[in-house]
Amino acid sequence: MTAHVHPPGPVEAAVAGAGPAGAVAAFVLASTGHRVLLLDDARPSSPHAGHCAFKIGESLPPAARPLLRDLGLLDDFLADEHPKSTGTYAAWGSAALQGQSHLFDPYGHGWHLDRLRFDAFLRDAAVAAGAEVRRATVLKRLGSRLIVRERGSGAVTELHSRWTVDATGRRCVIGRRHGRRRQQDGLVAAYAVFREHRPADREHPEDCEARTLVEAAPHGWWYTTRVPAGRLVAHLTDPDLADPALRTPQGFWRGVTGTSHVRLRLEGYDSAATPLPRWAPAHGLRLTPAAGPGWVAAGDAALAFDPLSSQGILTALHAGARAGQTVAACLADAGRTAEALADYTAFLDGVAAAYHRNHAHAYDQERRWPLNPFWQRRRTGGTTLPGIA
């Protein structure tokens, strides 16, 4: 792909945040010939304190295939050879595991992503299309001016852009000043990645399973899957229900051993090598409105999902592409701005409505602990499990 060459001066669009949604928005805008600045505020990731380089959010479902093909990115993505995901197993609604295979999915298998590599792939694609990358963090937007802090020097500078895409994730730096954010619940994830530690995986075939395993529990749910960095194990619960011991390696290991199915995936692992668990927000979140004159929000800044859906990255890719197309339409014809923003809002409304229907249905399937607070809170109006339920 030939990159567009632009003269110096104000940019037509700035994209704040270089995750999947931001990188795809920048890619689409640059591919349509616009001068776009991609503001990347990610910190370089490296192993530390027993952690391997890893970013949670590793599931990409088969339905991503046609989108990547339409963007012209599928062949290069496949060349990166992310491990296949062949489906799911779930102990949800009963103690027995129920399987769902991608064998009959019209789009084939999904993927267990190396998120750091996947995110870099999308950023590189945006650059190849002509986007300019700047290592900076957006502090605020004042009309067409963006106040940013340069990474490295720490200097606070100002830049001008006709349009801004807020792809700053759950922080929603720009959108939160223009809209109302509605949080679905308080869901958090405690997670750890267990590194490879033995040469004879054939002795533990459960650990080689290419499906994600989900297991409901009295105070939340667990999941585990193989990722390029090792084996990911995560516990999802509400902050007030979380066992404080989960913050320690020993407590996290004890939590895993209390499960019926997840623990079997860790047979043969050394409990003494359990890494320090990390924590991340995992609740659903919606910004309303998610677009206005001169700005649009995409990805988690606009609409974040409970990870039970396994749709977070796919939705970020779709929203990033639609956000890029929306801004490109506004730049091409200012008279179509209201129509373009309304279309984008309708797109997000449709995604949110489907998510909430599925979310409520999925949590309604688990009725073994009706009096436990975690499940009580989700009995009325909460969550399906696309790909599991």
PDB file of C-alpha atoms in Angstrom, residues 15-118:
ATOM      1  CA  VAL A  15      -6.929   9.651  16.800  1.00  0.00           C
ATOM      2  CA  ALA A  16      -6.320   9.534  20.551  1.00  0.00           C
ATOM      3  CA  GLY A  17      -5.292   6.013  21.470  1.00  0.00           C
ATOM      4  CA  ALA A  18      -3.587   3.372  19.332  1.00  0.00           C
ATOM      5  CA  GLY A  19      -5.336   0.184  20.427  1.00  0.00           C
ATOM      6  CA  PRO A  20      -7.412  -1.838  17.941  1.00  0.00           C
ATOM      7  CA  ALA A  21     -10.202   0.758  17.594  1.00  0.00           C
ATOM      8  CA  GLY A  22      -7.837   3.708  17.258  1.00  0.00           C
ATOM      9  CA  ALA A  23      -5.410   2.006  14.901  1.00  0.00           C
ATOM     10  CA  VAL A  24      -8.222   0.850  12.586  1.00  0.00           C
ATOM     11  CA  ALA A  25      -9.823   4.315  12.615  1.00  0.00           C
ATOM     12  CA  ALA A  26      -6.476   5.845  11.653  1.00  0.00           C
ATOM     13  CA  PHE A  27      -5.979   3.166   8.993  1.00  0.00           C
ATOM     14  CA  VAL A  28      -9.361   3.892   7.403  1.00  0.00           C
ATOM     15  CA  LEU A  29      -8.842   7.663   7.467  1.00  0.00           C
ATOM     16  CA  ALA A  30      -5.337   7.451   6.044  1.00  0.00           C
ATOM     17  CA  SER A  31      -6.477   5.001   3.372  1.00  0.00           C
ATOM     18  CA  THR A  32      -9.024   7.541   2.169  1.00  0.00           C
ATOM     19  CA  GLY A  33      -6.303  10.147   1.717  1.00  0.00           C
ATOM     20  CA  HIS A  34      -6.761  12.224   4.848  1.00  0.00           C
ATOM     21  CA  ARG A  35      -3.943  13.520   6.969  1.00  0.00           C
ATOM     22  CA  VAL A  36      -4.352  11.731  10.289  1.00  0.00           C
ATOM     23  CA  LEU A  37      -2.267  11.777  13.438  1.00  0.00           C
ATOM     24  CA  LEU A  38      -2.323   8.665  15.618  1.00  0.00           C
ATOM     25  CA  LEU A  39      -1.509   9.550  19.227  1.00  0.00           C
ATOM     26  CA  ASP A  40      -0.036   6.476  20.913  1.00  0.00           C
ATOM     27  CA  ASP A  41       0.164   6.703  24.682  1.00  0.00           C
ATOM     28  CA  ALA A  42       0.937   3.030  25.336  1.00  0.00           C
ATOM     29  CA  ARG A  43       3.878   2.291  27.573  1.00  0.00           C
ATOM     30  CA  PRO A  44       6.438  -0.152  26.190  1.00  0.00           C
ATOM     31  CA  SER A  45       5.719  -3.585  27.656  1.00  0.00           C
ATOM     32  CA  SER A  46       8.474  -5.725  29.052  1.00  0.00           C
ATOM     33  CA  PRO A  47       8.789  -8.556  31.551  1.00  0.00           C
ATOM     34  CA  HIS A  48       8.944  -7.372  35.149  1.00  0.00           C
ATOM     35  CA  ALA A  49       8.448  -8.689  38.640  1.00  0.00           C
ATOM     36  CA  GLY A  50       7.673 -12.182  37.397  1.00  0.00           C
ATOM     37  CA  HIS A  51       5.277 -11.024  34.677  1.00  0.00           C
ATOM     38  CA  CYS A  52       5.654 -11.973  31.050  1.00  0.00           C
ATOM     39  CA  ALA A  53       4.845  -9.377  28.419  1.00  0.00           C
ATOM     40  CA  PHE A  54       1.100  -9.759  28.048  1.00  0.00           C
ATOM     41  CA  LYS A  55      -2.046  -7.730  27.469  1.00  0.00           C
ATOM     42  CA  ILE A  56      -5.421  -9.138  28.440  1.00  0.00           C
ATOM     43  CA  GLY A  57      -8.194  -9.187  25.849  1.00  0.00           C
ATOM     44  CA  GLU A  58      -6.970 -12.106  23.773  1.00  0.00           C
ATOM     45  CA  SER A  59     -10.047 -13.601  22.112  1.00  0.00           C
ATOM     46  CA  LEU A  60     -10.855 -12.867  18.471  1.00  0.00           C
ATOM     47  CA  PRO A  61     -13.919 -14.750  17.166  1.00  0.00           C
ATOM     48  CA  PRO A  62     -14.309 -16.171  13.651  1.00  0.00           C
ATOM     49  CA  ALA A  63     -16.578 -13.263  12.638  1.00  0.00           C
ATOM     50  CA  ALA A  64     -13.478 -11.026  12.494  1.00  0.00           C
ATOM     51  CA  ARG A  65     -12.407 -12.736   9.273  1.00  0.00           C
ATOM     52  CA  PRO A  66     -14.741 -10.876   6.843  1.00  0.00           C
ATOM     53  CA  LEU A  67     -14.005  -7.522   8.499  1.00  0.00           C
ATOM     54  CA  LEU A  68     -10.242  -7.999   8.205  1.00  0.00           C
ATOM     55  CA  ARG A  69     -10.746  -9.108   4.603  1.00  0.00           C
ATOM     56  CA  ASP A  70     -12.795  -5.997   3.793  1.00  0.00           C
ATOM     57  CA  LEU A  71     -10.058  -3.836   5.305  1.00  0.00           C
ATOM     58  CA  GLY A  72      -7.438  -5.587   3.193  1.00  0.00           C
ATOM     59  CA  LEU A  73      -5.638  -6.855   6.308  1.00  0.00           C
ATOM     60  CA  LEU A  74      -6.616 -10.524   6.433  1.00  0.00           C
ATOM     61  CA  ASP A  75      -3.671 -12.041   4.581  1.00  0.00           C
ATOM     62  CA  ASP A  76      -1.091 -10.184   6.656  1.00  0.00           C
ATOM     63  CA  PHE A  77      -2.971 -11.033   9.847  1.00  0.00           C
ATOM     64  CA  LEU A  78      -3.024 -14.741   8.965  1.00  0.00           C
ATOM     65  CA  ALA A  79       0.684 -14.596   8.186  1.00  0.00           C
ATOM     66  CA  ASP A  80       1.291 -13.679  11.845  1.00  0.00           C
ATOM     67  CA  GLU A  81       0.021 -17.172  12.773  1.00  0.00           C
ATOM     68  CA  HIS A  82      -1.778 -16.407  16.024  1.00  0.00           C
ATOM     69  CA  PRO A  83      -2.858 -19.682  17.683  1.00  0.00           C
ATOM     70  CA  LYS A  84      -6.235 -21.041  16.623  1.00  0.00           C
ATOM     71  CA  SER A  85      -9.258 -21.015  18.904  1.00  0.00           C
ATOM     72  CA  THR A  86     -11.482 -23.958  18.013  1.00  0.00           C
ATOM     73  CA  GLY A  87     -14.377 -23.149  20.330  1.00  0.00           C
ATOM     74  CA  THR A  88     -15.287 -23.134  24.009  1.00  0.00           C
ATOM     75  CA  TYR A  89     -16.105 -25.404  26.918  1.00  0.00           C
ATOM     76  CA  ALA A  90     -18.359 -24.066  29.656  1.00  0.00           C
ATOM     77  CA  ALA A  91     -19.596 -25.321  33.005  1.00  0.00           C
ATOM     78  CA  TRP A  92     -22.397 -22.794  33.032  1.00  0.00           C
ATOM     79  CA  GLY A  93     -25.832 -23.635  34.388  1.00  0.00           C
ATOM     80  CA  SER A  94     -24.589 -27.047  35.498  1.00  0.00           C
ATOM     81  CA  ALA A  95     -21.415 -28.634  36.816  1.00  0.00           C
ATOM     82  CA  ALA A  96     -20.878 -30.548  33.570  1.00  0.00           C
ATOM     83  CA  LEU A  97     -18.798 -29.113  30.742  1.00  0.00           C
ATOM     84  CA  GLN A  98     -20.695 -28.317  27.559  1.00  0.00           C
ATOM     85  CA  GLY A  99     -18.733 -27.787  24.368  1.00  0.00           C
ATOM     86  CA  GLN A 100     -19.290 -25.490  21.428  1.00  0.00           C
ATOM     87  CA  SER A 101     -17.054 -25.973  18.416  1.00  0.00           C
ATOM     88  CA  HIS A 102     -16.164 -23.579  15.602  1.00  0.00           C
ATOM     89  CA  LEU A 103     -16.164 -26.566  13.239  1.00  0.00           C
ATOM     90  CA  PHE A 104     -19.440 -25.515  11.662  1.00  0.00           C
ATOM     91  CA  ASP A 105     -18.914 -21.765  11.911  1.00  0.00           C
ATOM     92  CA  PRO A 106     -19.184 -20.282   8.394  1.00  0.00           C
ATOM     93  CA  TYR A 107     -16.071 -18.179   9.075  1.00  0.00           C
ATOM     94  CA  GLY A 108     -13.932 -21.022  10.406  1.00  0.00           C
ATOM     95  CA  HIS A 109     -11.941 -20.893  13.627  1.00  0.00           C
ATOM     96  CA  GLY A 110     -11.145 -17.957  15.889  1.00  0.00           C
ATOM     97  CA  TRP A 111      -7.820 -16.944  17.432  1.00  0.00           C
ATOM     98  CA  HIS A 112      -6.056 -16.663  20.771  1.00  0.00           C
ATOM     99  CA  LEU A 113      -4.230 -13.419  20.155  1.00  0.00           C
ATOM    100  CA  ASP A 114      -0.858 -12.205  21.220  1.00  0.00           C
ATOM    101  CA  ARG A 115      -2.426  -8.809  21.898  1.00  0.00           C
ATOM    102  CA  LEU A 116       0.830  -6.866  21.944  1.00  0.00           C
ATOM    103  CA  ARG A 117       1.751  -8.245  18.527  1.00  0.00           C
ATOM    104  CA  PHE A 118      -1.777  -7.792  17.180  1.00  0.00           C
TER     105      PHE A 118
END
